[in-house]
Amino acid sequence: MQSENRLFDDLAKLVNGAAGTLAGVGREAQSGARDRAREWIGGLDFVSRDEFEAVKAMAAAARDEADALRARLDALEARQKD
């Protein structure tokens, strides 16, 4: 009976060690994948949401100004034809 307990103890230690090793390998793989993703995303030219919204507002203002100038030009051309 003593030898069976020893066998189970050794088997439990082996499984426990293997589980710890596998968990470490998993953490290393996850960390490596996270680092590669950061490098890949960092190389792309993404803009922040604030920058996007600022440029969007500038484009809308420029469009409005162009529409107003087009209306003035049309009015001037119509007056010139008369």
mmCIF file of N, CA, C and O in Angstrom:
data_model
loop_
_atom_site.group_PDB
_atom_site.id
_atom_site.type_symbol
_atom_site.label_atom_id
_atom_site.label_comp_id
_atom_site.label_asym_id
_atom_site.label_seq_id
_atom_site.Cartn_x
_atom_site.Cartn_y
_atom_site.Cartn_z
ATOM 1 N N MET A 1 0.820 -1.191 0.000
ATOM 2 C CA MET A 1 0.000 0.000 0.000
ATOM 3 C C MET A 1 0.864 1.256 0.000
ATOM 4 O O MET A 1 0.535 2.227 -0.628
ATOM 5 N N GLN A 2 1.988 1.169 0.704
ATOM 6 C CA GLN A 2 2.910 2.300 0.775
ATOM 7 C C GLN A 2 3.450 2.627 -0.611
ATOM 8 O O GLN A 2 3.574 3.786 -0.946
ATOM 9 N N SER A 3 3.733 1.618 -1.413
ATOM 10 C CA SER A 3 4.289 1.858 -2.743
ATOM 11 C C SER A 3 3.250 2.507 -3.655
ATOM 12 O O SER A 3 3.585 3.290 -4.527
ATOM 13 N N GLU A 4 1.976 2.176 -3.479
ATOM 14 C CA GLU A 4 0.922 2.789 -4.292
ATOM 15 C C GLU A 4 0.816 4.274 -3.985
ATOM 16 O O GLU A 4 0.652 5.085 -4.899
ATOM 17 N N ASN A 5 0.891 4.643 -2.707
ATOM 18 C CA ASN A 5 0.824 6.054 -2.347
ATOM 19 C C ASN A 5 2.014 6.812 -2.941
ATOM 20 O O ASN A 5 1.861 7.938 -3.407
ATOM 21 N N ARG A 6 3.160 6.205 -2.896
ATOM 22 C CA ARG A 6 4.367 6.836 -3.446
ATOM 23 C C ARG A 6 4.199 7.024 -4.955
ATOM 24 O O ARG A 6 4.571 8.060 -5.503
ATOM 25 N N LEU A 7 3.655 6.013 -5.628
ATOM 26 C CA LEU A 7 3.432 6.093 -7.061
ATOM 27 C C LEU A 7 2.463 7.226 -7.383
ATOM 28 O O LEU A 7 2.707 8.026 -8.298
ATOM 29 N N PHE A 8 1.377 7.312 -6.634
ATOM 30 C CA PHE A 8 0.410 8.387 -6.860
ATOM 31 C C PHE A 8 1.017 9.751 -6.545
ATOM 32 O O PHE A 8 0.742 10.731 -7.248
ATOM 33 N N ASP A 9 1.831 9.827 -5.520
ATOM 34 C CA ASP A 9 2.498 11.091 -5.181
ATOM 35 C C ASP A 9 3.419 11.534 -6.313
ATOM 36 O O ASP A 9 3.415 12.703 -6.711
ATOM 37 N N ASP A 10 4.209 10.579 -6.820
ATOM 38 C CA ASP A 10 5.117 10.910 -7.921
ATOM 39 C C ASP A 10 4.336 11.314 -9.178
ATOM 40 O O ASP A 10 4.708 12.259 -9.879
ATOM 41 N N LEU A 11 3.259 10.593 -9.452
ATOM 42 C CA LEU A 11 2.426 10.914 -10.610
ATOM 43 C C LEU A 11 1.787 12.296 -10.455
ATOM 44 O O LEU A 11 1.748 13.078 -11.403
ATOM 45 N N ALA A 12 1.321 12.612 -9.259
ATOM 46 C CA ALA A 12 0.717 13.922 -9.004
ATOM 47 C C ALA A 12 1.750 15.030 -9.170
ATOM 48 O O ALA A 12 1.460 16.093 -9.752
ATOM 49 N N LYS A 13 2.979 14.800 -8.696
ATOM 50 C CA LYS A 13 4.043 15.793 -8.868
ATOM 51 C C LYS A 13 4.364 15.994 -10.348
ATOM 52 O O LYS A 13 4.570 17.117 -10.808
ATOM 53 N N LEU A 14 4.410 14.900 -11.101
ATOM 54 C CA LEU A 14 4.692 14.981 -12.532
ATOM 55 C C LEU A 14 3.605 15.764 -13.264
ATOM 56 O O LEU A 14 3.904 16.654 -14.060
ATOM 57 N N VAL A 15 2.360 15.454 -12.976
ATOM 58 C CA VAL A 15 1.243 16.156 -13.628
ATOM 59 C C VAL A 15 1.231 17.621 -13.220
ATOM 60 O O VAL A 15 1.011 18.511 -14.057
ATOM 61 N N ASN A 16 1.484 17.889 -11.966
ATOM 62 C CA ASN A 16 1.504 19.267 -11.477
ATOM 63 C C ASN A 16 2.621 20.060 -12.157
ATOM 64 O O ASN A 16 2.431 21.206 -12.569
ATOM 65 N N GLY A 17 3.787 19.466 -12.288
ATOM 66 C CA GLY A 17 4.900 20.125 -12.969
ATOM 67 C C GLY A 17 4.593 20.376 -14.439
ATOM 68 O O GLY A 17 4.898 21.448 -14.976
ATOM 69 N N ALA A 18 3.987 19.401 -15.098
ATOM 70 C CA ALA A 18 3.627 19.563 -16.510
ATOM 71 C C ALA A 18 2.583 20.658 -16.680
ATOM 72 O O ALA A 18 2.655 21.461 -17.615
ATOM 73 N N ALA A 19 1.615 20.716 -15.777
ATOM 74 C CA ALA A 19 0.584 21.759 -15.861
ATOM 75 C C ALA A 19 1.199 23.141 -15.676
ATOM 76 O O ALA A 19 0.846 24.092 -16.379
ATOM 77 N N GLY A 20 2.135 23.256 -14.740
ATOM 78 C CA GLY A 20 2.815 24.537 -14.534
ATOM 79 C C GLY A 20 3.622 24.945 -15.750
ATOM 80 O O GLY A 20 3.638 26.121 -16.150
ATOM 81 N N THR A 21 4.291 23.980 -16.357
ATOM 82 C CA THR A 21 5.075 24.261 -17.556
ATOM 83 C C THR A 21 4.172 24.691 -18.704
ATOM 84 O O THR A 21 4.464 25.666 -19.409
ATOM 85 N N LEU A 22 3.073 23.994 -18.901
ATOM 86 C CA LEU A 22 2.135 24.352 -19.960
ATOM 87 C C LEU A 22 1.527 25.732 -19.727
ATOM 88 O O LEU A 22 1.342 26.506 -20.674
ATOM 89 N N ALA A 23 1.225 26.047 -18.490
ATOM 90 C CA ALA A 23 0.684 27.370 -18.181
ATOM 91 C C ALA A 23 1.715 28.449 -18.503
ATOM 92 O O ALA A 23 1.379 29.509 -19.049
ATOM 93 N N GLY A 24 2.978 28.196 -18.189
ATOM 94 C CA GLY A 24 4.044 29.148 -18.508
ATOM 95 C C GLY A 24 4.211 29.336 -20.003
ATOM 96 O O GLY A 24 4.381 30.457 -20.489
ATOM 97 N N VAL A 25 4.143 28.244 -20.743
ATOM 98 C CA VAL A 25 4.245 28.315 -22.199
ATOM 99 C C VAL A 25 3.068 29.120 -22.755
ATOM 100 O O VAL A 25 3.230 29.946 -23.657
ATOM 101 N N GLY A 26 1.890 28.901 -22.219
ATOM 102 C CA GLY A 26 0.711 29.648 -22.662
ATOM 103 C C GLY A 26 0.849 31.139 -22.397
ATOM 104 O O GLY A 26 0.513 31.963 -23.253
ATOM 105 N N ARG A 27 1.357 31.497 -21.218
ATOM 106 C CA ARG A 27 1.558 32.919 -20.896
ATOM 107 C C ARG A 27 2.579 33.545 -21.830
ATOM 108 O O ARG A 27 2.413 34.674 -22.288
ATOM 109 N N GLU A 28 3.666 32.814 -22.113
ATOM 110 C CA GLU A 28 4.694 33.323 -23.026
ATOM 111 C C GLU A 28 4.129 33.522 -24.433
ATOM 112 O O GLU A 28 4.406 34.522 -25.086
ATOM 113 N N ALA A 29 3.330 32.574 -24.899
ATOM 114 C CA ALA A 29 2.733 32.684 -26.231
ATOM 115 C C ALA A 29 1.782 33.879 -26.292
ATOM 116 O O ALA A 29 1.785 34.631 -27.265
ATOM 117 N N GLN A 30 0.985 34.049 -25.263
ATOM 118 C CA GLN A 30 0.046 35.172 -25.223
ATOM 119 C C GLN A 30 0.800 36.495 -25.188
ATOM 120 O O GLN A 30 0.457 37.445 -25.894
ATOM 121 N N SER A 31 1.842 36.573 -24.404
ATOM 122 C CA SER A 31 2.641 37.792 -24.321
ATOM 123 C C SER A 31 3.319 38.096 -25.655
ATOM 124 O O SER A 31 3.335 39.243 -26.112
ATOM 125 N N GLY A 32 3.844 37.091 -26.298
ATOM 126 C CA GLY A 32 4.482 37.280 -27.597
ATOM 127 C C GLY A 32 3.490 37.739 -28.655
ATOM 128 O O GLY A 32 3.773 38.640 -29.447
ATOM 129 N N ALA A 33 2.302 37.137 -28.657
ATOM 130 C CA ALA A 33 1.275 37.536 -29.615
ATOM 131 C C ALA A 33 0.836 38.972 -29.358
ATOM 132 O O ALA A 33 0.626 39.751 -30.296
ATOM 133 N N ARG A 34 0.702 39.336 -28.100
ATOM 134 C CA ARG A 34 0.306 40.709 -27.748
ATOM 135 C C ARG A 34 1.367 41.705 -28.208
ATOM 136 O O ARG A 34 1.045 42.754 -28.772
ATOM 137 N N ASP A 35 2.644 41.368 -28.014
ATOM 138 C CA ASP A 35 3.727 42.248 -28.448
ATOM 139 C C ASP A 35 3.755 42.400 -29.965
ATOM 140 O O ASP A 35 3.932 43.507 -30.486
ATOM 141 N N ARG A 36 3.585 41.286 -30.677
ATOM 142 C CA ARG A 36 3.566 41.365 -32.145
ATOM 143 C C ARG A 36 2.384 42.189 -32.628
ATOM 144 O O ARG A 36 2.518 42.965 -33.579
ATOM 145 N N ALA A 37 1.227 42.065 -32.000
ATOM 146 C CA ALA A 37 0.056 42.854 -32.387
ATOM 147 C C ALA A 37 0.306 44.339 -32.137
ATOM 148 O O ALA A 37 -0.050 45.183 -32.965
ATOM 149 N N ARG A 38 0.926 44.676 -31.021
ATOM 150 C CA ARG A 38 1.242 46.081 -30.733
ATOM 151 C C ARG A 38 2.203 46.649 -31.768
ATOM 152 O O ARG A 38 2.041 47.783 -32.217
ATOM 153 N N GLU A 39 3.211 45.866 -32.138
ATOM 154 C CA GLU A 39 4.163 46.323 -33.149
ATOM 155 C C GLU A 39 3.470 46.536 -34.488
ATOM 156 O O GLU A 39 3.708 47.519 -35.175
ATOM 157 N N TRP A 40 2.595 45.616 -34.861
ATOM 158 C CA TRP A 40 1.895 45.708 -36.137
ATOM 159 C C TRP A 40 0.966 46.916 -36.152
ATOM 160 O O TRP A 40 0.975 47.698 -37.104
ATOM 161 N N ILE A 41 0.193 47.077 -35.103
ATOM 162 C CA ILE A 41 -0.740 48.199 -35.033
ATOM 163 C C ILE A 41 0.018 49.511 -34.909
ATOM 164 O O ILE A 41 -0.383 50.518 -35.497
ATOM 165 N N GLY A 42 1.121 49.510 -34.186
ATOM 166 C CA GLY A 42 1.913 50.725 -34.036
ATOM 167 C C GLY A 42 2.503 51.195 -35.354
ATOM 168 O O GLY A 42 2.726 52.393 -35.549
ATOM 169 N N GLY A 43 2.737 50.282 -36.280
ATOM 170 C CA GLY A 43 3.280 50.650 -37.575
ATOM 171 C C GLY A 43 2.255 51.251 -38.515
ATOM 172 O O GLY A 43 2.593 51.858 -39.518
ATOM 173 N N LEU A 44 0.998 51.081 -38.203
ATOM 174 C CA LEU A 44 -0.057 51.641 -39.045
ATOM 175 C C LEU A 44 -0.326 53.082 -38.646
ATOM 176 O O LEU A 44 -0.078 53.493 -37.522
ATOM 177 N N ASP A 45 -0.840 53.854 -39.565
ATOM 178 C CA ASP A 45 -1.105 55.264 -39.304
ATOM 179 C C ASP A 45 -2.557 55.461 -38.878
ATOM 180 O O ASP A 45 -3.384 55.975 -39.638
ATOM 181 N N PHE A 46 -2.874 55.066 -37.683
ATOM 182 C CA PHE A 46 -4.200 55.287 -37.141
ATOM 183 C C PHE A 46 -4.267 56.665 -36.506
ATOM 184 O O PHE A 46 -3.272 57.185 -36.016
ATOM 185 N N VAL A 47 -5.436 57.258 -36.535
ATOM 186 C CA VAL A 47 -5.635 58.547 -35.871
ATOM 187 C C VAL A 47 -6.565 58.334 -34.686
ATOM 188 O O VAL A 47 -7.364 57.406 -34.663
ATOM 189 N N SER A 48 -6.464 59.235 -33.734
ATOM 190 C CA SER A 48 -7.346 59.126 -32.573
ATOM 191 C C SER A 48 -8.742 59.606 -32.951
ATOM 192 O O SER A 48 -8.947 60.274 -33.971
ATOM 193 N N ARG A 49 -9.690 59.287 -32.130
ATOM 194 C CA ARG A 49 -11.072 59.688 -32.375
ATOM 195 C C ARG A 49 -11.188 61.205 -32.358
ATOM 196 O O ARG A 49 -11.917 61.789 -33.165
ATOM 197 N N ASP A 50 -10.463 61.870 -31.445
ATOM 198 C CA ASP A 50 -10.506 63.330 -31.357
ATOM 199 C C ASP A 50 -9.974 63.968 -32.640
ATOM 200 O O ASP A 50 -10.562 64.930 -33.152
ATOM 201 N N GLU A 51 -8.866 63.437 -33.150
ATOM 202 C CA GLU A 51 -8.310 63.977 -34.393
ATOM 203 C C GLU A 51 -9.279 63.778 -35.552
ATOM 204 O O GLU A 51 -9.466 64.675 -36.381
ATOM 205 N N PHE A 52 -9.906 62.613 -35.606
ATOM 206 C CA PHE A 52 -10.870 62.330 -36.664
ATOM 207 C C PHE A 52 -12.032 63.297 -36.604
ATOM 208 O O PHE A 52 -12.448 63.852 -37.629
ATOM 209 N N GLU A 53 -12.577 63.510 -35.418
ATOM 210 C CA GLU A 53 -13.714 64.412 -35.272
ATOM 211 C C GLU A 53 -13.334 65.849 -35.633
ATOM 212 O O GLU A 53 -14.124 66.575 -36.233
ATOM 213 N N ALA A 54 -12.114 66.277 -35.293
ATOM 214 C CA ALA A 54 -11.663 67.630 -35.621
ATOM 215 C C ALA A 54 -11.576 67.809 -37.137
ATOM 216 O O ALA A 54 -12.047 68.816 -37.680
ATOM 217 N N VAL A 55 -11.004 66.843 -37.834
ATOM 218 C CA VAL A 55 -10.888 66.939 -39.287
ATOM 219 C C VAL A 55 -12.259 66.856 -39.939
ATOM 220 O O VAL A 55 -12.539 67.553 -40.919
ATOM 221 N N LYS A 56 -13.143 66.051 -39.386
ATOM 222 C CA LYS A 56 -14.502 65.935 -39.909
ATOM 223 C C LYS A 56 -15.224 67.277 -39.795
ATOM 224 O O LYS A 56 -15.910 67.706 -40.733
ATOM 225 N N ALA A 57 -15.063 67.961 -38.664
ATOM 226 C CA ALA A 57 -15.687 69.274 -38.471
ATOM 227 C C ALA A 57 -15.089 70.299 -39.436
ATOM 228 O O ALA A 57 -15.817 71.134 -39.994
ATOM 229 N N MET A 58 -13.780 70.236 -39.643
ATOM 230 C CA MET A 58 -13.135 71.157 -40.589
ATOM 231 C C MET A 58 -13.654 70.926 -42.008
ATOM 232 O O MET A 58 -13.902 71.882 -42.756
ATOM 233 N N ALA A 59 -13.824 69.686 -42.388
ATOM 234 C CA ALA A 59 -14.329 69.367 -43.729
ATOM 235 C C ALA A 59 -15.763 69.861 -43.894
ATOM 236 O O ALA A 59 -16.129 70.392 -44.952
ATOM 237 N N ALA A 60 -16.590 69.706 -42.861
ATOM 238 C CA ALA A 60 -17.974 70.186 -42.938
ATOM 239 C C ALA A 60 -18.010 71.707 -43.066
ATOM 240 O O ALA A 60 -18.792 72.260 -43.855
ATOM 241 N N ALA A 61 -17.153 72.406 -42.315
ATOM 242 C CA ALA A 61 -17.097 73.870 -42.401
ATOM 243 C C ALA A 61 -16.627 74.292 -43.791
ATOM 244 O O ALA A 61 -17.177 75.247 -44.377
ATOM 245 N N ALA A 62 -15.644 73.624 -44.348
ATOM 246 C CA ALA A 62 -15.153 73.951 -45.693
ATOM 247 C C ALA A 62 -16.229 73.705 -46.736
ATOM 248 O O ALA A 62 -16.393 74.485 -47.680
ATOM 249 N N ARG A 63 -17.000 72.641 -46.575
ATOM 250 C CA ARG A 63 -18.090 72.337 -47.502
ATOM 251 C C ARG A 63 -19.158 73.418 -47.439
ATOM 252 O O ARG A 63 -19.656 73.885 -48.471
ATOM 253 N N ASP A 64 -19.506 73.846 -46.226
ATOM 254 C CA ASP A 64 -20.494 74.908 -46.068
ATOM 255 C C ASP A 64 -20.012 76.201 -46.705
ATOM 256 O O ASP A 64 -20.771 76.905 -47.376
ATOM 257 N N GLU A 65 -18.746 76.524 -46.504
ATOM 258 C CA GLU A 65 -18.187 77.746 -47.091
ATOM 259 C C GLU A 65 -18.176 77.662 -48.617
ATOM 260 O O GLU A 65 -18.505 78.640 -49.302
ATOM 261 N N ALA A 66 -17.829 76.490 -49.153
ATOM 262 C CA ALA A 66 -17.836 76.319 -50.610
ATOM 263 C C ALA A 66 -19.246 76.465 -51.162
ATOM 264 O O ALA A 66 -19.445 77.078 -52.222
ATOM 265 N N ASP A 67 -20.242 75.941 -50.460
ATOM 266 C CA ASP A 67 -21.631 76.085 -50.900
ATOM 267 C C ASP A 67 -22.056 77.553 -50.895
ATOM 268 O O ASP A 67 -22.728 78.022 -51.821
ATOM 269 N N ALA A 68 -21.656 78.288 -49.858
ATOM 270 C CA ALA A 68 -21.996 79.712 -49.780
ATOM 271 C C ALA A 68 -21.316 80.492 -50.898
ATOM 272 O O ALA A 68 -21.932 81.369 -51.530
ATOM 273 N N LEU A 69 -20.064 80.184 -51.162
ATOM 274 C CA LEU A 69 -19.353 80.868 -52.246
ATOM 275 C C LEU A 69 -19.958 80.531 -53.612
ATOM 276 O O LEU A 69 -20.060 81.400 -54.481
ATOM 277 N N ARG A 70 -20.388 79.295 -53.791
ATOM 278 C CA ARG A 70 -21.035 78.901 -55.046
ATOM 279 C C ARG A 70 -22.337 79.685 -55.226
ATOM 280 O O ARG A 70 -22.646 80.159 -56.331
ATOM 281 N N ALA A 71 -23.099 79.844 -54.148
ATOM 282 C CA ALA A 71 -24.347 80.609 -54.231
ATOM 283 C C ALA A 71 -24.060 82.066 -54.582
ATOM 284 O O ALA A 71 -24.772 82.672 -55.403
ATOM 285 N N ARG A 72 -23.037 82.660 -53.981
ATOM 286 C CA ARG A 72 -22.667 84.048 -54.304
ATOM 287 C C ARG A 72 -22.244 84.174 -55.765
ATOM 288 O O ARG A 72 -22.624 85.119 -56.468
ATOM 289 N N LEU A 73 -21.456 83.194 -56.228
ATOM 290 C CA LEU A 73 -21.000 83.216 -57.612
ATOM 291 C C LEU A 73 -22.172 83.098 -58.572
ATOM 292 O O LEU A 73 -22.246 83.826 -59.582
ATOM 293 N N ASP A 74 -23.090 82.197 -58.273
ATOM 294 C CA ASP A 74 -24.283 82.047 -59.116
ATOM 295 C C ASP A 74 -25.090 83.338 -59.165
ATOM 296 O O ASP A 74 -25.580 83.746 -60.220
ATOM 297 N N ALA A 75 -25.224 84.003 -58.002
ATOM 298 C CA ALA A 75 -25.959 85.267 -57.951
ATOM 299 C C ALA A 75 -25.251 86.339 -58.763
ATOM 300 O O ALA A 75 -25.895 87.094 -59.509
ATOM 301 N N LEU A 76 -23.946 86.425 -58.675
ATOM 302 C CA LEU A 76 -23.183 87.408 -59.438
ATOM 303 C C LEU A 76 -23.285 87.151 -60.938
ATOM 304 O O LEU A 76 -23.431 88.070 -61.747
ATOM 305 N N GLU A 77 -23.201 85.875 -61.317
ATOM 306 C CA GLU A 77 -23.311 85.530 -62.736
ATOM 307 C C GLU A 77 -24.706 85.851 -63.256
ATOM 308 O O GLU A 77 -24.863 86.321 -64.387
ATOM 309 N N ALA A 78 -25.734 85.601 -62.455
ATOM 310 C CA ALA A 78 -27.096 85.900 -62.884
ATOM 311 C C ALA A 78 -27.296 87.402 -63.024
ATOM 312 O O ALA A 78 -27.937 87.862 -63.965
ATOM 313 N N ARG A 79 -26.702 88.183 -62.140
ATOM 314 C CA ARG A 79 -26.828 89.634 -62.216
ATOM 315 C C ARG A 79 -26.070 90.171 -63.431
ATOM 316 O O ARG A 79 -26.504 91.132 -64.066
ATOM 317 N N GLN A 80 -24.961 89.548 -63.764
ATOM 318 C CA GLN A 80 -24.160 89.993 -64.916
ATOM 319 C C GLN A 80 -24.890 89.729 -66.218
ATOM 320 O O GLN A 80 -24.771 90.501 -67.169
ATOM 321 N N LYS A 81 -25.664 88.650 -66.293
ATOM 322 C CA LYS A 81 -26.403 88.310 -67.514
ATOM 323 C C LYS A 81 -27.518 89.307 -67.785
ATOM 324 O O LYS A 81 -27.901 89.539 -68.901
ATOM 325 N N ASP A 82 -28.068 89.922 -66.749
ATOM 326 C CA ASP A 82 -29.198 90.855 -66.919
ATOM 327 C C ASP A 82 -28.803 92.150 -67.495
ATOM 328 O O ASP A 82 -27.994 92.746 -67.843
#
